[in-house]
Coordinates of C-alpha atoms in Angstrom, one line a residue:
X1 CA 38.7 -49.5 22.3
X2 CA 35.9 -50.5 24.1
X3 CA 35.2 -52.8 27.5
X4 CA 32.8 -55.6 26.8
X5 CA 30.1 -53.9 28.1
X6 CA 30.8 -51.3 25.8
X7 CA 32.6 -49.1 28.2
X8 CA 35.3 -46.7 27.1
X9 CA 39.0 -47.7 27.2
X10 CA 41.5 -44.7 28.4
X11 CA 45.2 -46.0 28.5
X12 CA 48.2 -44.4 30.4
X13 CA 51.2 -46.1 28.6
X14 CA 54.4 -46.2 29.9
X15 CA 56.1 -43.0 30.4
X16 CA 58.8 -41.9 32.4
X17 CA 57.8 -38.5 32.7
X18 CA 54.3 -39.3 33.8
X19 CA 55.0 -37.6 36.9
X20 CA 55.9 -34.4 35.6
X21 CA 53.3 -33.4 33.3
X22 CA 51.5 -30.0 35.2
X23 CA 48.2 -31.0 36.9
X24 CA 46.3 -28.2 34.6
X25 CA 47.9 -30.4 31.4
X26 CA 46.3 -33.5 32.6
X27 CA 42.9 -32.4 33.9
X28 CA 42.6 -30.7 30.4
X29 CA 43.7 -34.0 28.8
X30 CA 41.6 -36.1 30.8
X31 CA 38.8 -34.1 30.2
X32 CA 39.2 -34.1 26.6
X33 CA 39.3 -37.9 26.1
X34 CA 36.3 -38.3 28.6
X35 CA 34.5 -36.0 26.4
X36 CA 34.8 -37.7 23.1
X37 CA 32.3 -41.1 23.5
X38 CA 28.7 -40.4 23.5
X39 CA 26.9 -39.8 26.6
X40 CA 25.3 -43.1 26.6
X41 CA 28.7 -44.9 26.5
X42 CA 30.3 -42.6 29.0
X43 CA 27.3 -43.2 31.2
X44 CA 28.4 -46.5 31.4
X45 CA 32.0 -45.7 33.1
X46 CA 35.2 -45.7 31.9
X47 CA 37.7 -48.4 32.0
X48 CA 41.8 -47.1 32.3
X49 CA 45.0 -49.4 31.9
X50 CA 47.6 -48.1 33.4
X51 CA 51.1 -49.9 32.1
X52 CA 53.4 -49.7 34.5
X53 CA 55.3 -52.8 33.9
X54 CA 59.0 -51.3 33.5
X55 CA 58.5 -48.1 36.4
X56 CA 58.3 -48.9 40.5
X57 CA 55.8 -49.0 42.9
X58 CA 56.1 -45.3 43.4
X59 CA 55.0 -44.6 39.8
X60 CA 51.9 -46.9 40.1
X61 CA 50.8 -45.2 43.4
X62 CA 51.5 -41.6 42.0
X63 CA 49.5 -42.1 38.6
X64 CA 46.8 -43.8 41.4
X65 CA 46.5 -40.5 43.1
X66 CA 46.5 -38.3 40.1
X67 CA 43.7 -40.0 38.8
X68 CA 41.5 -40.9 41.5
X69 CA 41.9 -36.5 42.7
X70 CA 40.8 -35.5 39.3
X71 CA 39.3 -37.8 36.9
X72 CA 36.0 -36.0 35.8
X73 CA 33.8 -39.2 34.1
X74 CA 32.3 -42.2 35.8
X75 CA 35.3 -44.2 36.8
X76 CA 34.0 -48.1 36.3
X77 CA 37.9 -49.8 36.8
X78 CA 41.5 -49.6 36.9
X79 CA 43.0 -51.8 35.6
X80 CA 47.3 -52.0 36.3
X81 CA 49.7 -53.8 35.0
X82 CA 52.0 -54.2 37.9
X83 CA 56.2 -53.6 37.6
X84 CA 57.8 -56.8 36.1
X85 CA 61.0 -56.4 38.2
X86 CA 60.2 -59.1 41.1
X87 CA 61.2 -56.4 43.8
X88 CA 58.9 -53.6 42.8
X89 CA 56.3 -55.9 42.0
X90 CA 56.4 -57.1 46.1
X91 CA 56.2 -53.3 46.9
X92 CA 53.2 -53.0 44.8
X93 CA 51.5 -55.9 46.5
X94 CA 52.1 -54.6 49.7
X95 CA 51.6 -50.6 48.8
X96 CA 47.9 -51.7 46.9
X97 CA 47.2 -53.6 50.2
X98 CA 47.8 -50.9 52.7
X99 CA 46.2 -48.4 50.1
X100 CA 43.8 -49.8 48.2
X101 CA 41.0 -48.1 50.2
X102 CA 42.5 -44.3 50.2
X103 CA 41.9 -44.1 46.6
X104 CA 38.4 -45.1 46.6
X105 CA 38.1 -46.4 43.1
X106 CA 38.0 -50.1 41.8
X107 CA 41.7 -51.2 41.3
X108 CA 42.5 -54.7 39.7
X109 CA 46.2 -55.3 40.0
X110 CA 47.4 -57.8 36.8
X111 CA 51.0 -59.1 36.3
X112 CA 50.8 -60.2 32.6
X113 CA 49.0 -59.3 29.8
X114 CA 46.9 -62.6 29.6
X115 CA 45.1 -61.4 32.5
X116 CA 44.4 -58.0 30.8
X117 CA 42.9 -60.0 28.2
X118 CA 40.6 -61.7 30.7
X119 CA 39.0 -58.0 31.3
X120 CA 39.4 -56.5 27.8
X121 CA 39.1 -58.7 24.6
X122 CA 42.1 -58.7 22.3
X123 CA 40.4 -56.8 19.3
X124 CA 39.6 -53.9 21.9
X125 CA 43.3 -53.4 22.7
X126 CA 46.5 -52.4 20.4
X127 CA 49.3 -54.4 20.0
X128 CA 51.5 -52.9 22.9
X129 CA 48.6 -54.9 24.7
X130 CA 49.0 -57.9 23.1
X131 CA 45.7 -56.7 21.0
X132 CA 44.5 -56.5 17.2
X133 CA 43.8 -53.0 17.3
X134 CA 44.9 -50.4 14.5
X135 CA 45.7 -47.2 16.2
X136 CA 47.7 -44.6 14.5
X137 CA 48.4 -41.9 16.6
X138 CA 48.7 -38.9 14.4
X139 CA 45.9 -40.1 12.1
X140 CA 43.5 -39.9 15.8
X141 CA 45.4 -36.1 16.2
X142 CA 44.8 -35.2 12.7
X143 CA 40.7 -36.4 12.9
X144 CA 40.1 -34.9 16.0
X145 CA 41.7 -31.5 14.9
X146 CA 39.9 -31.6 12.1
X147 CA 36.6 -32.5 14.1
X148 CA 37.2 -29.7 16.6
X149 CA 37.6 -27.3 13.7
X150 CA 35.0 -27.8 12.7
X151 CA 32.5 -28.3 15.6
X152 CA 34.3 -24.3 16.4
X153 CA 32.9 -23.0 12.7
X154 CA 29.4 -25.0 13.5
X155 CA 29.3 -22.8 17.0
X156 CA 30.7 -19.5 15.2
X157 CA 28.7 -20.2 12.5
X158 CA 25.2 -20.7 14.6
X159 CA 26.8 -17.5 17.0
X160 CA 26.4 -15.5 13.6
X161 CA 23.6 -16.2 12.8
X162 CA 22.1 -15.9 16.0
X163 CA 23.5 -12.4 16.2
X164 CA 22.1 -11.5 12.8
X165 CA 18.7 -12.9 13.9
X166 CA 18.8 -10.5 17.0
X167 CA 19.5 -7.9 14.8
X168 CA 17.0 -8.4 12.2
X169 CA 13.9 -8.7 15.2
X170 CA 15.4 -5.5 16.9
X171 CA 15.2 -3.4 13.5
X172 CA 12.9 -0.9 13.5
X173 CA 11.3 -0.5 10.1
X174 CA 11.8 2.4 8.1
X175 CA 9.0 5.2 7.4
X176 CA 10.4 5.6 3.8
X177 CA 10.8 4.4 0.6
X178 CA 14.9 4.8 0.2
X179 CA 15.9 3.9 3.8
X180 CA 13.4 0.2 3.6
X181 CA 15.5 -0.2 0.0
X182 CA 19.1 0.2 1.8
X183 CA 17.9 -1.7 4.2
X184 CA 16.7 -4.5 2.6
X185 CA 19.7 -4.3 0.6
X186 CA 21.9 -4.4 3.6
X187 CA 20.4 -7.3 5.3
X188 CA 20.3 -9.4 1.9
X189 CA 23.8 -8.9 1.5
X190 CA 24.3 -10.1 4.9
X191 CA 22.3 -13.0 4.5
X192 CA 24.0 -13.6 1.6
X193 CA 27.6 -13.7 3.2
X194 CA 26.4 -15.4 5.9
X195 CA 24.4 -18.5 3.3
X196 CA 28.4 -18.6 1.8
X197 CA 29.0 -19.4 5.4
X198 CA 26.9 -21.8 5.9
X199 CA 28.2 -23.9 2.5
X200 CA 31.7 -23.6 4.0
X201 CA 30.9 -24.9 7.0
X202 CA 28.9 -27.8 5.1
X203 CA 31.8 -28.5 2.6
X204 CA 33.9 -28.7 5.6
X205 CA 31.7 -31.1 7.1
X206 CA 30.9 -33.1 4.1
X207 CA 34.9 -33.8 3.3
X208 CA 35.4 -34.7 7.3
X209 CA 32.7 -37.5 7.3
X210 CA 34.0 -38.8 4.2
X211 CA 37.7 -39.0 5.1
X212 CA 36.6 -40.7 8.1
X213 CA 33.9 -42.9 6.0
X214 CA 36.5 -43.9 3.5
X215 CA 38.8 -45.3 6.2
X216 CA 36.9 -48.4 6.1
X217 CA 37.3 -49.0 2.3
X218 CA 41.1 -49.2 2.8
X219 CA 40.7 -53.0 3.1
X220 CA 38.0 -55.4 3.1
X221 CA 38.4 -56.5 6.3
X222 CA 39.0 -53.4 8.0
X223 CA 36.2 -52.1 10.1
X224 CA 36.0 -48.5 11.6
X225 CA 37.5 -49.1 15.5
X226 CA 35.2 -47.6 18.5
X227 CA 37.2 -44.1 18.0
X228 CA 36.6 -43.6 14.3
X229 CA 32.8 -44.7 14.9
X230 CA 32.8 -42.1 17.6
X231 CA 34.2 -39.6 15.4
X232 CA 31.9 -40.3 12.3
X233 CA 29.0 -40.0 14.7
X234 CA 30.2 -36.5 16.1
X235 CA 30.6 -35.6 12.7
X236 CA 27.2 -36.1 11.6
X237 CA 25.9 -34.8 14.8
X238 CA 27.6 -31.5 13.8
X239 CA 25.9 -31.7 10.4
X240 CA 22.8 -32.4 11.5
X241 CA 23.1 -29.5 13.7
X242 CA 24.3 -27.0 11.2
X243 CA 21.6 -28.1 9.2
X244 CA 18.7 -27.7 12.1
X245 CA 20.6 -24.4 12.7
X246 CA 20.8 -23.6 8.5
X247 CA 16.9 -24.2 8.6
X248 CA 15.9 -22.5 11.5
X249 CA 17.7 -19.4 10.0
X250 CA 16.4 -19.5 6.9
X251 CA 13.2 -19.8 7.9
X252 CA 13.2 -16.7 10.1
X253 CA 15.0 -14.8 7.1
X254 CA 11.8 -15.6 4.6
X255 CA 9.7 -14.2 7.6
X256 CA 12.1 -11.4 7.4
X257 CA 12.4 -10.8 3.8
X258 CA 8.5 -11.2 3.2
X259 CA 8.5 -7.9 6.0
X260 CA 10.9 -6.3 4.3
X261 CA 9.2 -6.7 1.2
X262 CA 6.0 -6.3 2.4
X263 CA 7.2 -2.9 4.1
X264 CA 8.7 -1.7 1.0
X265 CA 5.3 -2.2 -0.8
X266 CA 3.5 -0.7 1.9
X267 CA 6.3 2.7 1.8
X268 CA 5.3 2.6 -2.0
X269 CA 1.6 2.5 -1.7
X270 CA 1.9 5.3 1.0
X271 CA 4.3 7.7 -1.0
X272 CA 2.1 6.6 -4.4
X273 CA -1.3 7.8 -2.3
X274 CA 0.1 10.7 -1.1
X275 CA 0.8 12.1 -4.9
X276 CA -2.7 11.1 -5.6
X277 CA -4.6 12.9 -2.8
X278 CA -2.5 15.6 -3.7
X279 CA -3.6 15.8 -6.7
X280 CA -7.3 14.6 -6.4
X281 CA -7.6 17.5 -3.8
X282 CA -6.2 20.2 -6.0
X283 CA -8.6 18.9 -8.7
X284 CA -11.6 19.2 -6.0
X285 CA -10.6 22.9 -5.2
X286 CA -10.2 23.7 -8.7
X287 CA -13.9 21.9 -9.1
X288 CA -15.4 24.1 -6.4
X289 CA -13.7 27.2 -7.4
X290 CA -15.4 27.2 -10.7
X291 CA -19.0 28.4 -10.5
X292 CA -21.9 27.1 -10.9
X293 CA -23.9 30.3 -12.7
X294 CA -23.5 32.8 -14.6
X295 CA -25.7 36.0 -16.1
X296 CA -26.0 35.3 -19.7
X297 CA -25.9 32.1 -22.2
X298 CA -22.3 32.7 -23.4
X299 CA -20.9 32.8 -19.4
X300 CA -22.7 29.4 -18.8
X301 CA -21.4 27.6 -22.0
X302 CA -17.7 28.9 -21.2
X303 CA -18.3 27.6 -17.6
X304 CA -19.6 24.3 -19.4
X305 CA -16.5 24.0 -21.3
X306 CA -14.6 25.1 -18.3
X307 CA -15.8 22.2 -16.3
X308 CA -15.3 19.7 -19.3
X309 CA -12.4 20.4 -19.6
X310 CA -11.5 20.1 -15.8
X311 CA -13.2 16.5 -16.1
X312 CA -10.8 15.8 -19.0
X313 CA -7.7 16.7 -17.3
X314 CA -9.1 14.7 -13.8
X315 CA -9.6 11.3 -16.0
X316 CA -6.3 10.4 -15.6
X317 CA -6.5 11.0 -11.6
X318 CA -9.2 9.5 -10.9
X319 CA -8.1 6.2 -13.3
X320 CA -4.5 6.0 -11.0
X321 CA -6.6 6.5 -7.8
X322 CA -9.1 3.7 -8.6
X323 CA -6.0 1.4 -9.5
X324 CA -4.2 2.4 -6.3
X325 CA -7.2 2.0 -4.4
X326 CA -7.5 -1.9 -6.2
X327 CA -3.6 -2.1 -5.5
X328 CA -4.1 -1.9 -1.7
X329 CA -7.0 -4.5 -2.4
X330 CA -4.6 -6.5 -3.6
X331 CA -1.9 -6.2 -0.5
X332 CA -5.0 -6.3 1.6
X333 CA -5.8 -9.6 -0.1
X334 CA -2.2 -11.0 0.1
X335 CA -2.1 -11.0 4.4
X336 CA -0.4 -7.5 4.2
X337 CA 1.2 -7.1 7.5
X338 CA -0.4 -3.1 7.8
X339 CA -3.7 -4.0 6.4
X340 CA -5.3 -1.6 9.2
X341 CA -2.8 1.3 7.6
X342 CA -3.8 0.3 3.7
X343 CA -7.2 0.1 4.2
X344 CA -8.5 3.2 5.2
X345 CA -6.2 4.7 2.5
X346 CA -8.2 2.2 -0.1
X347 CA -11.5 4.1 1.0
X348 CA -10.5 7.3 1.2
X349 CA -9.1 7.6 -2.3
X350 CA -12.7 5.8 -3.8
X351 CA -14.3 8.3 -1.5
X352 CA -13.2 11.3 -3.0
X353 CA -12.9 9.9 -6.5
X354 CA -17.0 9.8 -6.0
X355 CA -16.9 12.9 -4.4
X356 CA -15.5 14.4 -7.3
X357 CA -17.3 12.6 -9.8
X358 CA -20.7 13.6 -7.9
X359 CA -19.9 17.0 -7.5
X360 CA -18.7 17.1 -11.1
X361 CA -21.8 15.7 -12.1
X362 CA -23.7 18.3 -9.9
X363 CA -22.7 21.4 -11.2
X364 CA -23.2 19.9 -14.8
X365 CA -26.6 19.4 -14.1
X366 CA -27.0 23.1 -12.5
X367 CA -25.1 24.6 -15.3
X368 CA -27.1 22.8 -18.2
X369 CA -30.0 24.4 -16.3
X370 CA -28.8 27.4 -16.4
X371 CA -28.3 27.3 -19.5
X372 CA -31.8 25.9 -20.5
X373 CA -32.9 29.1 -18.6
X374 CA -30.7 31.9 -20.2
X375 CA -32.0 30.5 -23.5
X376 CA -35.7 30.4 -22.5
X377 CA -34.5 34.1 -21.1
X378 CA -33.0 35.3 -23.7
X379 CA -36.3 34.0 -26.4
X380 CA -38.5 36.0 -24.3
X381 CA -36.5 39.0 -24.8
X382 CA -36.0 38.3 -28.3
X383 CA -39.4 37.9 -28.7
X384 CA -40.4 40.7 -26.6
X385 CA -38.1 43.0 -28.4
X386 CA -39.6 41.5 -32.1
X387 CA -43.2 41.8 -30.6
X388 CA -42.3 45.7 -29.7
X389 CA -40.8 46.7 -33.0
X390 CA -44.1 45.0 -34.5
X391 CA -46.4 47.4 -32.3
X392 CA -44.2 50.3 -33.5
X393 CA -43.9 49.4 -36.8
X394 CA -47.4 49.2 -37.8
X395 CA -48.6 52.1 -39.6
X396 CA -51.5 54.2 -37.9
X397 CA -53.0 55.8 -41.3
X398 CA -53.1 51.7 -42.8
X399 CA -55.3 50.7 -39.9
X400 CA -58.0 53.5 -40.9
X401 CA -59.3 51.3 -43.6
X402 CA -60.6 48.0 -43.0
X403 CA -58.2 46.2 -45.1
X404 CA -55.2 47.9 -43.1
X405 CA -56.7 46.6 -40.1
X406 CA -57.4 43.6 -40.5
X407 CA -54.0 43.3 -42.2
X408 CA -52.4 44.7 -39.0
X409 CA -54.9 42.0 -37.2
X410 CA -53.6 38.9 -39.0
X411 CA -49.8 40.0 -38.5
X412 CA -50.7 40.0 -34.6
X413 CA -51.9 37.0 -34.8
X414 CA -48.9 35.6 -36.9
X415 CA -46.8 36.9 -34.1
X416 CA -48.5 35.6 -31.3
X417 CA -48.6 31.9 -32.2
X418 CA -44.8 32.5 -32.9
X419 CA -44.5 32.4 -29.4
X420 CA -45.5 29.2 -29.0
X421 CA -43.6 27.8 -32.3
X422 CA -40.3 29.4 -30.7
X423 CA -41.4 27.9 -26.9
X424 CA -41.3 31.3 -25.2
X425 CA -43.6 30.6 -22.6
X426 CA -41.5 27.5 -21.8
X427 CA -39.8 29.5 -19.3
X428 CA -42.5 29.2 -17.0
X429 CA -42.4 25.4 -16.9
X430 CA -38.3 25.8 -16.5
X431 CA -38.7 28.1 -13.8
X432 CA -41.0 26.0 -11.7
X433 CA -39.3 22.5 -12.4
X434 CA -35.5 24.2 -11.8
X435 CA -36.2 26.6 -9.3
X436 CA -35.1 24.3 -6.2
X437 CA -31.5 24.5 -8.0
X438 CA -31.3 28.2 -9.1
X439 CA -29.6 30.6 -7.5
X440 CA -31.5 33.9 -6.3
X441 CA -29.9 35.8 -9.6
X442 CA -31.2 33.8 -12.1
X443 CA -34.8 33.3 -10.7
X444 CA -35.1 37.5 -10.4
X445 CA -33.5 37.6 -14.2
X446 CA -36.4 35.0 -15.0
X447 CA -38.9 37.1 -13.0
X448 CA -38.2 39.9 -14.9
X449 CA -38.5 38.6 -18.3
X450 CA -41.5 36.7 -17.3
X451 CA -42.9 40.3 -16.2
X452 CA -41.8 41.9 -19.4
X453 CA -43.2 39.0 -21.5
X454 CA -46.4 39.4 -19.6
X455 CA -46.3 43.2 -20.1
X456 CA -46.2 42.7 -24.1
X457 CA -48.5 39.3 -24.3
X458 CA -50.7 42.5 -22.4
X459 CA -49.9 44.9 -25.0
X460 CA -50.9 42.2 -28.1
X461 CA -54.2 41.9 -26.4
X462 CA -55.1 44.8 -26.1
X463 CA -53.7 45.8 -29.8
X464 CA -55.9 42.7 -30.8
X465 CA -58.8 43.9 -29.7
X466 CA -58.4 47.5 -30.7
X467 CA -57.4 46.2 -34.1
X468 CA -61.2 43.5 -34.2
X469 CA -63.1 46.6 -33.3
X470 CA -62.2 48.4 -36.1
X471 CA -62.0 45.8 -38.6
X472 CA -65.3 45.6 -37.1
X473 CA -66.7 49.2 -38.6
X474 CA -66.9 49.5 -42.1
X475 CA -69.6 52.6 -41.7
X476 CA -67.4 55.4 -41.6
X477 CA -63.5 55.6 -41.7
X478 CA -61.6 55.8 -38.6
X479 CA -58.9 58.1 -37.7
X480 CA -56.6 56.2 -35.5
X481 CA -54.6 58.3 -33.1
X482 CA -51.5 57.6 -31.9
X483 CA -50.2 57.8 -28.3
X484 CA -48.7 60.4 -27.4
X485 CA -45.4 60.1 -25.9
X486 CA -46.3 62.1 -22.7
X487 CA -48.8 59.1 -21.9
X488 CA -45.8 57.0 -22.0
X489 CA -44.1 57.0 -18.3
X490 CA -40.4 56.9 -18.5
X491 CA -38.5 54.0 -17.2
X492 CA -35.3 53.6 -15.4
X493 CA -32.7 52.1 -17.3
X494 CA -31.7 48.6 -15.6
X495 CA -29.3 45.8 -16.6
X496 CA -32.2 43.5 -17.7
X497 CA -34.8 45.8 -18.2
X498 CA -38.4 44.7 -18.1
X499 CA -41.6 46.2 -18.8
X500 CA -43.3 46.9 -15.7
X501 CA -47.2 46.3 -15.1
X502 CA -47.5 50.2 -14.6
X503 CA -45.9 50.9 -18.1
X504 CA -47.7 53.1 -20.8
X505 CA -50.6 52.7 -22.4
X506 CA -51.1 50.4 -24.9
X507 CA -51.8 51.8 -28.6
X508 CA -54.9 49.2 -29.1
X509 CA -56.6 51.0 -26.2
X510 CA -56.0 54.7 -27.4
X511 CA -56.9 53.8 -30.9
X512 CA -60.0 51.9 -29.1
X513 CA -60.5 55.2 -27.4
X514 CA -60.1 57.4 -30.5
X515 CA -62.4 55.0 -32.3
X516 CA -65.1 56.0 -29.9
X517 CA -64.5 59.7 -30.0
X518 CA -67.8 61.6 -31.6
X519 CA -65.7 64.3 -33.0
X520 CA -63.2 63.1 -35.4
X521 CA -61.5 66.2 -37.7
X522 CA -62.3 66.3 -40.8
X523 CA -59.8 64.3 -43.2
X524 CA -60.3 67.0 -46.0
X525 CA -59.2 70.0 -43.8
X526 CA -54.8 69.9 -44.8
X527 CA -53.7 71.2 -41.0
X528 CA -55.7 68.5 -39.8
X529 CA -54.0 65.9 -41.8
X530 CA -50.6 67.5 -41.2
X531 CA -51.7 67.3 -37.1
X532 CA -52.3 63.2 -38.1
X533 CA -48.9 62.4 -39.5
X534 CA -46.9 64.2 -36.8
X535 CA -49.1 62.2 -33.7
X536 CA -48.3 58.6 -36.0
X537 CA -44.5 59.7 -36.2
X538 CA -45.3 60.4 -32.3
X539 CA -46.5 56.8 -31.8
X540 CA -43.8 55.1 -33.7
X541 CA -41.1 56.8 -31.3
X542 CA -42.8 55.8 -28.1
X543 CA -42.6 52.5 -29.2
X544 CA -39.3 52.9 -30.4
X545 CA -38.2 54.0 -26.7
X546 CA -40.1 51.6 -25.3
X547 CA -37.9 49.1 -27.2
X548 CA -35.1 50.2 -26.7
X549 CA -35.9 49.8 -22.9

């Protein structure tokens, strides 16, 4: 019960044995009960009755002593109901008297049970006291074991959790994908386990406070004593606690888990980059190990191919490294706890995805050069080679007659606007607009067929004119002569051969030279003619060789 200043009530009924219950026993006891109300009712001070009605002055005077040596709470009064038998109840009187000041505590003697009721109201006080009480013994055990149990699995509970906590901040994250997965296996199991634990404990509680609760609705006019009250509060106290405690831990386990998660992502992205950049650098040394010229048209187109090929086979790449790179946007984006780690990853993969693409693009453009130049190359030859075989082919004995010459005339000029039908002096612009690109090979290749094409463009000239002058001179026949091959220098056989500027001499000018001759052999004489035909066979063959040069 409770005084009516709301002070705690601790009785000592009668008991014979009082005496001999071990000082450790009743410190514990003591301690226990003083424990129980809340601190703002055991601030107050507690009130004890001590019945001593059927024991002797000795008994009062020892349970005095025990309790004023080692009660732990804020003693308020003693209240003692003195022995009943008229002799001990003199020795009491006397006995309080002489030591009412040794035991330093209020004592208020009381020989009846009416005055106990002018301290303590009846409904504080069971009926051994004359009071309205209920008090069942073994119901109070049975709550305040059950309380105690329960307060124990709140602390063991809150100890496990506190320990898991400690072990969750001390864990140093793992630098691989499967170890971050067992781990973050592991510790979700364990927060799983220890979430059932946490229901238990809250079941417990739950079915405590309503066994308590329900004592109330035995009866409508029983009310829950001082005790029970206490107990239902202590109750909820625990539940409030496990709850502040459940809380707490749940929110350091989402910090947790979004780690764990977030360091799982980040192992990902690094193990996913790695594979990339592997293979974005194997396509960059396969890029640079493919060259960027070559020495004739087919070497450049199968280079072409090469390298579109190559571009093919790096789409794929470069499409998984742009959507890594915008997946570390994304963790970037979503407060990633290694931002400073993804990051640099993000722009290194976009930097050589463009360093690819740009060197890709590169040697394209230097290859489709190239190839632009091999082709202009390769016309001038052609048409160097066509323009030779003309020259040779033209029949010395047809020119003598006006007709044959001019003939001969208009197939030269036939041949020479060809040039510019088939764009064979294009390679002059080429070489000047590409020559800041082309490597040291292909600009001698296009030096030399310039220099050849210059060397025959020479030769058609001076055919040209050869071939007006006699057009020219209808007076008297003309007997061309050809060269002969000993005026034709020899020439060293080279992998691209051009005519040189020193070469021989063009046919135009020996027929021009013939043309001006004032003795010519007389056409009618047979060794002369015979002498004719074998210096026009002559001529054919120089050409021939030069040709074939």
């Amino acid at each position: 019960g409770r005084g009516k200043d709301g002070a705690p009530i601790i009785t000592f009924p009668e008991y014979s044995g009082f005496s001999e219950v071990p000082e450790e026993d009743f410190l514990n006891v003591v301690t226990y009960l003083t424990s129980i109300p809340s601190l703002d009712a055991a601030s107050i001070g507690f009130i004890i009755i001590i019945d001593r009605r059927k024991d002797k002055w000795s008994s009062v005077k020892a349970s005095l002593s025990r309790i004023a040596g080692a009660f732990p709470g804020n003693l308020q009064l003693v209240l003692v109901l003195r022995p009943s038998r008229f002799f001990q109840r003199t020795i009491a009187d006397i006995g309080i008297k002489l030591h009412k000041d040794d035991f330093k505590m209020k004592i208020v003697m009381l020989n009846s049970l009416s005055d106990l009721h002018g301290y303590v109201d009846k409904s504080q006080l069971t009926q051994e006291f004359g009071g309205s009480l209920e008090y069942s013994h073994s119901q109070w055990i049975h709550h305040r074991t059950a309380i105690e149990n329960f307060a124990l699995t709140v602390k063991t509970t809150a100890q496990l959790l506190q320990r898991f906590g400690m072990e969750l901040a001390e864990t140093e994250l793992p630098n691989d994908v499967q170890s971050t997965k067992d781990l973050f296996t592991a510790h979700t199991d364990k927060h799983n386990n220890l979430k059932d634990e946490l229901k238990l404990a809250l079941r417990q509680g739950s079915t405590l406070f309503t066994c308590i609760k329900d004592q109330a609705a035995k009866s409508e006019n029983h009310k829950l004593n001082p005790d029970e009250m206490e107990n239902q509060t202590t109750v909820e106290r625990l539940l409030a606690q496990l709850d502040e405690t459940e809380n707490a831990f749940e929110q350091f386990w989402s910090t947790h888990h979004l780690k764990l998660e977030q360091c799982l992502q980040l192992r990902h992205f690094e193990q996913d980059f790695r594979e990339v950049k592997v293979s974005l650098d194997t396509l960059m040394d396969s890029l640079k190990g493919l060259s960027d010229t070559g020495d004739c048209v087919a070497r450049v187109e199968h280079l072409l191919k090469e390298l579109k090929a190559l571009e093919e086979k790096a789409q794929s790449t470069l499409e998984k490294a742009q959507l890594h790179a915008m997946h570390g946007d994304q963790l970037i984006q979503s407060n990633h706890y290694a931002v400073d780690s993804i990051r640099p990853k993000c722009v290194e993969l976009r930097r050589v995805c463009d360093d690819f693409s740009n060197e890709a693009r590169k040697k394209s453009d230097v290859l489709s050069k190239a190839l632009h130049i091999h082709m202009g190359i390769e016309k001038v030859n052609q048409w160097c080679e066509s323009g030779i075989f003309l020259l040779a082919s033209q029949a010395v004995d047809k020119c003598q007659s006006q007709e044959g010459a001019e003939s001969a005339l208009t197939d030269i000029e036939h041949f020479l606007e060809s040039a510019e039908k088939n764009h064979v002096t294009e390679l002059r612009n080429l070489h000047k607009q590409y020559e800041v690109v082309l490597s040291e090979d292909i600009k001698g290749n296009i030096l030399k067929a310039l220099k050849r094409l210059e060397d025959v463009q020479e030769m058609f000239e001076k055919r040209h004119v050869s071939l007006k002058r006699l057009s020219a001179k209808q007076t008297r026949p003309i007997q061309p002569v050809a060269p002969r091959p000993e005026s034709s220098p020899k020439r060293p056989t080279q992998k691209n051969p051009t005519r040189t500027s020193g070469g021989q001499q063009p046919l135009a000018r020996k027929l021009s030279d013939n043309s001006n001759s004032n003795k010519q052999p007389s056409e009618s004489d047979p060794n002369n003619k015979k002498k004719n035909i074998r210096k026009t066979k002559g001529g054919i063959k120089v050409l021939l060789l030069s040709l074939h040069h």
